[in-house]
Short mmCIF file of C-alpha atoms and ligand atoms in Angstrom, two decimals:
data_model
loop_
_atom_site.label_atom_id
_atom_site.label_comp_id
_atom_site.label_asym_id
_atom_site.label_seq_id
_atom_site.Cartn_x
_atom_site.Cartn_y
_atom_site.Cartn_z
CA UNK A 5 73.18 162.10 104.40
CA UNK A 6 71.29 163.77 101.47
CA UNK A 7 69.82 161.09 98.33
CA UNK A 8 73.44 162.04 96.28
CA UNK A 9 76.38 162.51 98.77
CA UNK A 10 79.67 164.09 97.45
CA UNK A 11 82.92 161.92 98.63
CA UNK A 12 86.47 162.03 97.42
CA UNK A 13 86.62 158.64 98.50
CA UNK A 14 84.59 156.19 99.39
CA UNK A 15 85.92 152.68 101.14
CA UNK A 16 83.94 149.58 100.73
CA UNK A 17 84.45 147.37 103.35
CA UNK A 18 85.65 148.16 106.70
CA UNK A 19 87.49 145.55 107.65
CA UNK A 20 91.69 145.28 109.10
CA UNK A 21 92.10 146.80 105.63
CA UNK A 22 89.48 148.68 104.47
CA UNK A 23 89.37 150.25 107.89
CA UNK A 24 93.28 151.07 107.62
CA UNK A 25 93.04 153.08 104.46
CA UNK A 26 89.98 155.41 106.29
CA UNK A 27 92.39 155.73 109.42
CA UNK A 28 95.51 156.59 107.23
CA UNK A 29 93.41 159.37 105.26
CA UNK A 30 91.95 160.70 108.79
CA UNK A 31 94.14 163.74 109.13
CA UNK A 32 93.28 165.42 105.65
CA UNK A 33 90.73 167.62 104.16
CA UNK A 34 89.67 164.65 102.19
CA UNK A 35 86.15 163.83 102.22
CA UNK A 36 85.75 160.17 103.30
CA UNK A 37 82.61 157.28 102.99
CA UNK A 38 83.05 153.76 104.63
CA UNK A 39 80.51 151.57 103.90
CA UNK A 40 80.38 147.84 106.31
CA UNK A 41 77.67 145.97 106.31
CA UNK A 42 78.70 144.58 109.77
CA UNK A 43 80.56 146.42 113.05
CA UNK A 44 83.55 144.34 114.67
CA UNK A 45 82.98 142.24 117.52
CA UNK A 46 82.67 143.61 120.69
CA UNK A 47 85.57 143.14 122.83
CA UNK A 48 85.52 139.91 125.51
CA UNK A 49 87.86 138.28 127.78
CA UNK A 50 88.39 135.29 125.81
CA UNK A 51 90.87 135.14 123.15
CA UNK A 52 90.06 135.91 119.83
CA UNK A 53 90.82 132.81 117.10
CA UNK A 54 91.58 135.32 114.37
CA UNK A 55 95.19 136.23 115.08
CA UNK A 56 97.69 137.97 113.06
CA UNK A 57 101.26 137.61 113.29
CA UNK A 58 102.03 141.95 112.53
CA UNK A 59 105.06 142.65 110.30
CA UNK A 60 107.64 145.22 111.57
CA UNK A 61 106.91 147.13 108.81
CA UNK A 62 102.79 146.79 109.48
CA UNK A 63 103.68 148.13 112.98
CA UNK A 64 105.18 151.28 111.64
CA UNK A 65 102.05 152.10 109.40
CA UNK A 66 99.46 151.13 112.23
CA UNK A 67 101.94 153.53 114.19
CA UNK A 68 102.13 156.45 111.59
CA UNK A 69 98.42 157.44 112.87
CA UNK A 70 98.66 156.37 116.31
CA UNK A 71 96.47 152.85 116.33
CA UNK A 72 99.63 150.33 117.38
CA UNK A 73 99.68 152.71 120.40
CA UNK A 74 96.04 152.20 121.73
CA UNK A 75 96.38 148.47 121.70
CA UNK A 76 96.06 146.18 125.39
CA UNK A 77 99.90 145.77 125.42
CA UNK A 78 98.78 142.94 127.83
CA UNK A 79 97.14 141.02 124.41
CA UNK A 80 99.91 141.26 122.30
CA UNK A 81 103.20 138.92 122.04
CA UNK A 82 106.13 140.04 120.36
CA UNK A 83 107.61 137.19 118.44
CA UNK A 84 111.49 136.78 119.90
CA UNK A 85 112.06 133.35 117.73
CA UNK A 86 110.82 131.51 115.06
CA UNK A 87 111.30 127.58 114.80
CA UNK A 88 110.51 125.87 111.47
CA UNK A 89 110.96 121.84 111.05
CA UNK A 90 110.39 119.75 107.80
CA UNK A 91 109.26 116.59 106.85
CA UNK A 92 112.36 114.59 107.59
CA UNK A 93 114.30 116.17 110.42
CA UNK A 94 115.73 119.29 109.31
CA UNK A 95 115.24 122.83 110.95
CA UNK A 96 116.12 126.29 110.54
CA UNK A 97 115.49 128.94 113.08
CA UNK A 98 115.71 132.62 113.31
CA UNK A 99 115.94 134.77 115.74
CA UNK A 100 115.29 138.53 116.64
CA UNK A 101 118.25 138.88 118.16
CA UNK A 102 120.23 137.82 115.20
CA UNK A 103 118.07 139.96 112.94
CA UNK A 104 119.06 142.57 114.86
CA UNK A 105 115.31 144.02 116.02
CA UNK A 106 112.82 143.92 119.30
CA UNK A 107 110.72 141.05 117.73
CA UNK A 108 110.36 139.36 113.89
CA UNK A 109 107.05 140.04 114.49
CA UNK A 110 104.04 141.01 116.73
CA UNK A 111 100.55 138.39 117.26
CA UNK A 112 97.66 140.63 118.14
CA UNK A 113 93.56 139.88 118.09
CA UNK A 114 92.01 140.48 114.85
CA UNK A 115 89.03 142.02 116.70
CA UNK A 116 91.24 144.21 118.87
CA UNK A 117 92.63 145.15 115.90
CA UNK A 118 89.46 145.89 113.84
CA UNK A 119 88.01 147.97 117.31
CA UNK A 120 91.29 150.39 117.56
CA UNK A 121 90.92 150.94 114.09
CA UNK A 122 87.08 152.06 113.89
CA UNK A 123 87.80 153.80 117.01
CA UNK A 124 90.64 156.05 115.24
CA UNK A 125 87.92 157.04 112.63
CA UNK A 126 85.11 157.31 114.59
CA UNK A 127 84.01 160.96 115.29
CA UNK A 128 86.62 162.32 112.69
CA UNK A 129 84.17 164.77 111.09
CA UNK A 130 85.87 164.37 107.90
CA UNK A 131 84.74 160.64 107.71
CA UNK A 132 81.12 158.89 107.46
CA UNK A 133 81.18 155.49 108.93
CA UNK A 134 78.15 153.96 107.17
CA UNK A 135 77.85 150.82 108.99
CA UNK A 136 75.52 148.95 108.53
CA UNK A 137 75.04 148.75 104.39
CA UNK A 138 75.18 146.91 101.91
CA UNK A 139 75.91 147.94 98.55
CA UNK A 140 73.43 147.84 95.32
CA UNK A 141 74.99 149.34 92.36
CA UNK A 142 78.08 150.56 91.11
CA UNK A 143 78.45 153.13 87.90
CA UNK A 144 81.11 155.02 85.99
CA UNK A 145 79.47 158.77 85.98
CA UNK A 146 81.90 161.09 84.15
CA UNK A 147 85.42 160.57 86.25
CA UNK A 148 83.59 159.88 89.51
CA UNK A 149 81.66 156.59 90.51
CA UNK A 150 77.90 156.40 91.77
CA UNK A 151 77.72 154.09 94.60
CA UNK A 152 74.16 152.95 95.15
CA UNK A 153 73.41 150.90 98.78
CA UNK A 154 70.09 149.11 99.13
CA UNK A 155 68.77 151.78 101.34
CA UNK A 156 68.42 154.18 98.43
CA UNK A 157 71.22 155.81 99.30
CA UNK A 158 73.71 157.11 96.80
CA UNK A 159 77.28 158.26 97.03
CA UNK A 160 79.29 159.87 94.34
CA UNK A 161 83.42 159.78 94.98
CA UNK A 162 86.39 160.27 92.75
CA UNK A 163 87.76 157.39 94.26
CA UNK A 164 86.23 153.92 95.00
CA UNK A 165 88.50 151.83 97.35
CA UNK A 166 87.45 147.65 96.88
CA UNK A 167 88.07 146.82 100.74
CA UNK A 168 85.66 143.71 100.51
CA UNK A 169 87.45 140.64 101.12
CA UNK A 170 87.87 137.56 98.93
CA UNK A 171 85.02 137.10 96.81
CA UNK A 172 84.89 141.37 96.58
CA UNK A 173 81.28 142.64 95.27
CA UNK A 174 83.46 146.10 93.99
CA UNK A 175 85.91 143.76 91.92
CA UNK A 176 82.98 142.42 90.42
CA UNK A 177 80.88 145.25 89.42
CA UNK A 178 83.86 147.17 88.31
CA UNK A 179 84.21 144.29 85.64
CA UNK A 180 87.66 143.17 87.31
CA UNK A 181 88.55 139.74 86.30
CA UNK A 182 89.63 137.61 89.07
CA UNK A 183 91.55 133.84 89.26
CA UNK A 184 91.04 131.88 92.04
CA UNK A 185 92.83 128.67 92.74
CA UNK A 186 91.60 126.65 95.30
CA UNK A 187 94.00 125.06 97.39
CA UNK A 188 91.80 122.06 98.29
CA UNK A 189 93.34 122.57 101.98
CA UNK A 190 91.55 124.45 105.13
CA UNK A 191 93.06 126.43 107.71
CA UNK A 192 92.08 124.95 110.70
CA UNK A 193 92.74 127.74 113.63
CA UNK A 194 92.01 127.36 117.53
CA UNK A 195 93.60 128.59 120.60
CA UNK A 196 94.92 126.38 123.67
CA UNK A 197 96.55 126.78 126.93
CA UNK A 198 99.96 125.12 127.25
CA UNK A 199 101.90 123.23 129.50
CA UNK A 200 105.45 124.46 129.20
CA UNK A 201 106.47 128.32 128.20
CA UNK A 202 106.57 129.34 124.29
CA UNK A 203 109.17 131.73 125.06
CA UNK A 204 108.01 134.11 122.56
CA UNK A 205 109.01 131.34 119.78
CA UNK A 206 106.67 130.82 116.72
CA UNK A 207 106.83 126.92 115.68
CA UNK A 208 106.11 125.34 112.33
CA UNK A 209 106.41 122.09 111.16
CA UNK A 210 106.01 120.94 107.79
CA UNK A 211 104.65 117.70 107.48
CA UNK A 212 103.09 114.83 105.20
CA UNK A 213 99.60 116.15 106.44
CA UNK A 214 99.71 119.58 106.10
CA UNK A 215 101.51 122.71 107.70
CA UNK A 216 101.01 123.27 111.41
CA UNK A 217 101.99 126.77 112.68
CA UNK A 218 102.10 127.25 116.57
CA UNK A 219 101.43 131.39 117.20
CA UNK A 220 102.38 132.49 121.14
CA UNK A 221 100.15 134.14 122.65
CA UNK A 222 100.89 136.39 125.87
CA UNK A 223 101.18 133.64 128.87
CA UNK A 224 101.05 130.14 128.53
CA UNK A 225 98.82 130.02 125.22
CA UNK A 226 99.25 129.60 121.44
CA UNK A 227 97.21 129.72 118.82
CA UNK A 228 97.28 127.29 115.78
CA UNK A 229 96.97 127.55 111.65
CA UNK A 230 96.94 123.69 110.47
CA UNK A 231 96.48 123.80 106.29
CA UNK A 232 96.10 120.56 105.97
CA UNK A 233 93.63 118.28 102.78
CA UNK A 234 89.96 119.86 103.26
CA UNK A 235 88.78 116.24 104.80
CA UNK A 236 91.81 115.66 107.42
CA UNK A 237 90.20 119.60 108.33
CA UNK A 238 86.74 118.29 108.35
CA UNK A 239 88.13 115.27 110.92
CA UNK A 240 90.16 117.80 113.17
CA UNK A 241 87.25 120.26 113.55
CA UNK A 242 84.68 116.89 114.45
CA UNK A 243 86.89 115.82 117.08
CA UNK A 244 85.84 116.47 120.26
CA UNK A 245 88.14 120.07 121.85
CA UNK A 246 90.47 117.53 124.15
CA UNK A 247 90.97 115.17 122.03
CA UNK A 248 91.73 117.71 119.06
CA UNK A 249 94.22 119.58 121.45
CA UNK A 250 96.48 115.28 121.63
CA UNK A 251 96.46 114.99 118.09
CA UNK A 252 97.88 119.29 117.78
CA UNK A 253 99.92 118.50 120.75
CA UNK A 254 101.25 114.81 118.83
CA UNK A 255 101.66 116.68 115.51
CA UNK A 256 104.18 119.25 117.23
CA UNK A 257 105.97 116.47 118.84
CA UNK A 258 105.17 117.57 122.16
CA UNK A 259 107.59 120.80 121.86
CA UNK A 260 104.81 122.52 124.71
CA UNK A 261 103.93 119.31 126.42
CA UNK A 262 100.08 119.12 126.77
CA UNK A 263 97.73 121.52 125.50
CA UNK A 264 94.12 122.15 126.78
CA UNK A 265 91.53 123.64 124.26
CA UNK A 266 90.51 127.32 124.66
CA UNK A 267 88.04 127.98 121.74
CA UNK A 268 86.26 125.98 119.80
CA UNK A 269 88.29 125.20 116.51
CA UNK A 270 87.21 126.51 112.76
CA UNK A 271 88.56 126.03 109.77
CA UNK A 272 88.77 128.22 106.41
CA UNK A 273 89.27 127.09 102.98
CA UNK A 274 92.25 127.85 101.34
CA UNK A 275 93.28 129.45 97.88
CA UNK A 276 95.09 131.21 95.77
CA UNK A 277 94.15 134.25 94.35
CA UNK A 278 95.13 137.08 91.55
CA UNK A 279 93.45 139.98 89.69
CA UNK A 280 93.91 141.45 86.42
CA UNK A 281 94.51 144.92 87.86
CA UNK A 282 94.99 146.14 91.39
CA UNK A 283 93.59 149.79 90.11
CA UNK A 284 91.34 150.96 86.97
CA UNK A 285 89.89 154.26 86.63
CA UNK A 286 89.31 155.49 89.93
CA UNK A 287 88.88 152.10 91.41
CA UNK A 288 91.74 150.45 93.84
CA UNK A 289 91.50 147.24 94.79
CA UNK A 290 93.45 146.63 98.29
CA UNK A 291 93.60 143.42 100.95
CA UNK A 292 91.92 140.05 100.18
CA UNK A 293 90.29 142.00 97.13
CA UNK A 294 93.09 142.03 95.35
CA UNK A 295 95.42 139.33 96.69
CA UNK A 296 94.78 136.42 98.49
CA UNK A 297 98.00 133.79 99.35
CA UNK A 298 98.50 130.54 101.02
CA UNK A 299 99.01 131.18 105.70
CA UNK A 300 101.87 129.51 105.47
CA UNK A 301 103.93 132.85 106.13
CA UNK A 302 101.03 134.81 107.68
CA UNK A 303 101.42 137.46 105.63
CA UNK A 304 98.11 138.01 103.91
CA UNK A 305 97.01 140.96 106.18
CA UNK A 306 100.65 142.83 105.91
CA UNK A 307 100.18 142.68 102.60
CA UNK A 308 97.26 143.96 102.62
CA UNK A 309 98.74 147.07 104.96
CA UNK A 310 101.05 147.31 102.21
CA UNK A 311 98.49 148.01 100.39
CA UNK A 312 96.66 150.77 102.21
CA UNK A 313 99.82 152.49 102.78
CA UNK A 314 101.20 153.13 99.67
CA UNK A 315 97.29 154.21 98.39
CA UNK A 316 96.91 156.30 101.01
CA UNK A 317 100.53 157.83 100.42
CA UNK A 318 100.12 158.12 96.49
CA UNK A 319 96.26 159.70 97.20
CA UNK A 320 97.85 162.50 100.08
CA UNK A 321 100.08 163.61 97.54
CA UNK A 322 97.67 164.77 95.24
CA UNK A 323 95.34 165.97 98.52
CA UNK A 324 95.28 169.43 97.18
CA UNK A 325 93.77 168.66 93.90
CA UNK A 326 91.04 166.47 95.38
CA UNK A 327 91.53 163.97 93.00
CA UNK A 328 92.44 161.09 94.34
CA UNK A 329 91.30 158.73 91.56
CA UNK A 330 93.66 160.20 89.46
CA UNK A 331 95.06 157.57 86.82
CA UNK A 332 98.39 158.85 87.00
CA UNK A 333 97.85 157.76 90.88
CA UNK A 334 96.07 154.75 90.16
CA UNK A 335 98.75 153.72 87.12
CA UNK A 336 101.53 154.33 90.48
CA UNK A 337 99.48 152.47 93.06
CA UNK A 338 99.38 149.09 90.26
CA UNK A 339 102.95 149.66 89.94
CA UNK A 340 104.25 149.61 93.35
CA UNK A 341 101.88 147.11 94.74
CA UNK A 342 102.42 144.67 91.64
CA UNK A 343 105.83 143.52 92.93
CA UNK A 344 105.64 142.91 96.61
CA UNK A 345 102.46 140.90 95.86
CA UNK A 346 104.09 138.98 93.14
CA UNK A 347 106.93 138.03 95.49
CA UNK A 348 104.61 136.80 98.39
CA UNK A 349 102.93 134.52 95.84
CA UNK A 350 106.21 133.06 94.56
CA UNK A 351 107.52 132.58 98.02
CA UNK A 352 104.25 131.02 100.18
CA UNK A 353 103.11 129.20 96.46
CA UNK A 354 106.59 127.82 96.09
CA UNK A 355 107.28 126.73 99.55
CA UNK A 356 103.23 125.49 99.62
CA UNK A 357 103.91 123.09 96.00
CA UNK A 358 107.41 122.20 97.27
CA UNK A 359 106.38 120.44 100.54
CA UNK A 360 102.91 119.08 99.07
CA UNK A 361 105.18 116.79 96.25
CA UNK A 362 104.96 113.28 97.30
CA UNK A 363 108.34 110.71 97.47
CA UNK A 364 111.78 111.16 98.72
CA UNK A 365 113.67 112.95 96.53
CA UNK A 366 111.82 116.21 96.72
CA UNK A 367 111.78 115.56 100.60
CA UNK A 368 115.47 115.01 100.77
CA UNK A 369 115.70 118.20 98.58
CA UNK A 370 113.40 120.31 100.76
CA UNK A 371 115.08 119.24 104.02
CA UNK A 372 118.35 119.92 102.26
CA UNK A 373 117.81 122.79 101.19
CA UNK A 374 116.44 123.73 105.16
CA UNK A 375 119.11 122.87 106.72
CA UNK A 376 121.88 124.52 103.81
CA UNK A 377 120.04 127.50 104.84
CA UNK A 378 120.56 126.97 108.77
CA UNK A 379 124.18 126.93 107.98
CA UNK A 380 124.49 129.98 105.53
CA UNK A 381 123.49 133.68 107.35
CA UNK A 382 123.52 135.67 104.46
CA UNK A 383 121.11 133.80 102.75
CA UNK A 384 118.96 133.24 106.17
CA UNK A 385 119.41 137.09 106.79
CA UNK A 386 117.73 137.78 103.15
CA UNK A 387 115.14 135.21 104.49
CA UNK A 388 114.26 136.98 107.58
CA UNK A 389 114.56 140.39 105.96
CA UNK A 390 111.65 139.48 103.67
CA UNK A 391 109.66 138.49 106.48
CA UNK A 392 109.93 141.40 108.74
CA UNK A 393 108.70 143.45 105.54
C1 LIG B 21 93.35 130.33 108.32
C2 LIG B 21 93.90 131.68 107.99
C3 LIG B 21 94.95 132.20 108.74
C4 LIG B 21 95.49 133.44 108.42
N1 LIG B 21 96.53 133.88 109.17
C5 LIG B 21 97.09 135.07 108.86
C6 LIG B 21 98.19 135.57 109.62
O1 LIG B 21 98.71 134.97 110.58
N2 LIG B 21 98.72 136.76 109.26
C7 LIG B 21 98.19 137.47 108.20
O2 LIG B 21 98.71 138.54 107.89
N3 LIG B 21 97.12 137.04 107.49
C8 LIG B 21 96.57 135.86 107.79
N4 LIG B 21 95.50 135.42 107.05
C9 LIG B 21 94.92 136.27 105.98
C10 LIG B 21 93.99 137.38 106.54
O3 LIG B 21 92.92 136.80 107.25
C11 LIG B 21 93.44 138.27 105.44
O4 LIG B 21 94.47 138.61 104.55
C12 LIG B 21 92.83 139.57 106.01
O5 LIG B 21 91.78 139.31 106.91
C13 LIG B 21 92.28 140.43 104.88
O6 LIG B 21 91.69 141.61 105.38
P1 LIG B 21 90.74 142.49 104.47
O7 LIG B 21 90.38 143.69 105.29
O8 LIG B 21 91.36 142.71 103.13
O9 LIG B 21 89.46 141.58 104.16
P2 LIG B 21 88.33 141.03 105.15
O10 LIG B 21 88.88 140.74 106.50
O11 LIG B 21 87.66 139.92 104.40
O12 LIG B 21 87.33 142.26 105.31
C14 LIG B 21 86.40 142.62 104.31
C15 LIG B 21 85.32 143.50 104.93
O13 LIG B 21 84.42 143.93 103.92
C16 LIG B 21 83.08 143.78 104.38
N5 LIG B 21 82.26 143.60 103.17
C17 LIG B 21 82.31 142.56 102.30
N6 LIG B 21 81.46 142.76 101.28
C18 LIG B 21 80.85 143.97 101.52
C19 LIG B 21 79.88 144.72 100.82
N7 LIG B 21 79.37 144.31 99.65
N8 LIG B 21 79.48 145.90 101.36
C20 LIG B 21 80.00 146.33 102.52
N9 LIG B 21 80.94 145.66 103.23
C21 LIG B 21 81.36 144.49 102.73
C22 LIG B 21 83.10 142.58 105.31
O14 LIG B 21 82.04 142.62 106.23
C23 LIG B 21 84.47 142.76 105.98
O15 LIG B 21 84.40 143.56 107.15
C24 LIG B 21 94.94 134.20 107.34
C25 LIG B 21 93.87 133.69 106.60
C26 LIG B 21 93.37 132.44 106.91
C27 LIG B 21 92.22 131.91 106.08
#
């Protein structure tokens, strides 16, 4: 690559999102830069920790340029039932049958993930993987942006995408405010073997500590999201891996019988996060960059797809023009995108507030209002239709 290299669009960050974007832009003339400081992790026969539970309609997209197909079938569980329990005996479950689909949704390795998705761009000679780098500077040069990396190199594109993550060095430099709310909880993830079959069913229980979500994996193993108060995260991840796997195995009543660790656990902090706009000038924000919402729906990486899709869709239409930072595509992008993130962040916030208030009214209300649902399938239909995206 010459000192000054000529993009239509350049991607910063190449992770499940970033990475999506460049593979949904693949097949067009479009000129495209990725910059990622790091590669994915190579593949290994353990299980990953970082797993997603994949919308139906996150399938599709993945599908739309052929990356759902070139995943291990043997590493991914479809999701045939999910379980949810609150804080003072009620339940409501859902089921794929009843929804009328193949599975609610799909668990598959982030890294497996990440891997099929590099692997869709890589050798596309209309895409630059520039992996790694790290970015430097950031200007506004007529109605393209200069992106400077630390090695001296410089890329000029009509369109910058912010793939970054959370705490997104594009946002920043492009003068994008941000609000972050911390949570004060962790996600405390690990895998373990279990002692009686999932079944295919994703468990959750809502409790006085925290949310504990049980994810199947293929064959007798789960993997687990406990947001729970940052120092009841800091005890889990101290204890030693057997004795963590009786207190996850206590906490969801026994429902698998005994578990035995797999991985090591980690936890991640929690929080919520908005962004004064999803798209300015020839700048999109997409994924954790412009989002981020509580796990308690695992949804933050289908919204994310969301994103990619409809910014890759709005920026093919206007292919022929080469101008895909466009504000007429940019004003669209903030348009469609504003809604579906607005309604994830009323629905995980809400639920998130609702079973963190202390006393028993608000738990009889809660558990109420669970089982109310349980009974009425219109209203548990509308439930499960939002979920599957
Ligand atoms: C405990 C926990 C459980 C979760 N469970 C689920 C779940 O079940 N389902 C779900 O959908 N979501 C879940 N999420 C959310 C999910 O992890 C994120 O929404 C998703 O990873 C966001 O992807 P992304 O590509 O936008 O960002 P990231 O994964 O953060 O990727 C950003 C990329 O940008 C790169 N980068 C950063 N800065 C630069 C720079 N300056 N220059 C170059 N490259 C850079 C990074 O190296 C990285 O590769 C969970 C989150 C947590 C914390």
């Amino acid at each position: 690559m010459s000192a000054d290299a000529t993009f239509d669009v350049v991607v910063v960050g190449a992770g499940l999102v970033g990475a999506s974007v460049a593979a949904a832009l693949a097949d067009t003339t479009l000129s495209i830069a990725v910059v990622e400081r790091a590669p994915p992790p190579p593949a290994s026969a353990e299980w990953d920790t970082r797993i997603y539970a994949i919308s139906p309609a996150s399938v599709r997209f993945l599908e739309s340029f052929g990356v759902w197909q070139a995943l291990d079938r043997a590493r991914i569980q479809p999701v045939r039932r999910m379980d949810v329990s609150g804080d003072a005996g009620s339940r409501i479950a859902f089921s794929a049958y009843d929804a009328g689909v193949a599975a609610l949704a799909h668990i598959v390795e982030s890294g497996a993930m990440q891997r099929a998705l590099w692997a869709r761009v890589a050798g596309q000679a209309n895409v630059a993987m520039l992996c790694p780098a790290r970015c430097a500077s950031l200007e506004r040069d007529g109605k393209r942006w200069r992106l400077g990396l630390e090695d001296g190199r410089s890329i000029v594109a009509n369109l910058v995408v912010g793939a970054d993550g959370r705490d997104s060095w594009v946002r920043g430099h492009a003068g994008i405010g941000a609000k972050l709310e911390p949570y004060g909880d962790s996600g405390v993830v690990a895998n373990f073997a279990t002692e009686r079959a999932h079944e295919g069913t994703a468990f959750q229980w809502f409790r006085a500590d925290g949310i504990l979500a049980y994810l199947p994996l293929p064959g007798n193993r789960i993997s687990i999201v406990w947001s729970t108060p940052e120092a009841h995260a800091r005890e889990l991840t101290a204890l030693d891996p057997a004795a963590l796997a009786a207190r996850v195995a206590a906490a969801g009543g026994e429902q698998l019988g005994r578990l035995e660790p797999l991985t090591p656990a980690a936890a991640f902090p929690l929080a919520l996060m908005d962004v004064e706009h999803l798209a300015l000038g020839g700048l999109a924000l997409v994924g954790d960059a412009a989002h981020a919402v509580h796990p308690l729906a695992g949804q933050g990486v289908n919204l994310g797809f969301g994103d990619a899709r409809v910014l890759a869709a709005l920026v093919r239409e206007r292919e022929i023009f080469r101008t895909p930072g466009d504000p007429t595509v940019m004003r669209r992008y903030e348009r469609a995108r504003r809604e579906d993130i607005l309604a994830m962040r009323f629905v995980t916030h809400g639920l998130q507030r609702l079973f963190s208030l202390p006393g028993r009214v608000p738990a009889a209300v809660r558990n109420l209002g669970m089982n109310f649902t349980d009974d009425v399938g219109v209203l548990k239909n509308l439930l499960i239709r939002q979920a599957l995206g």
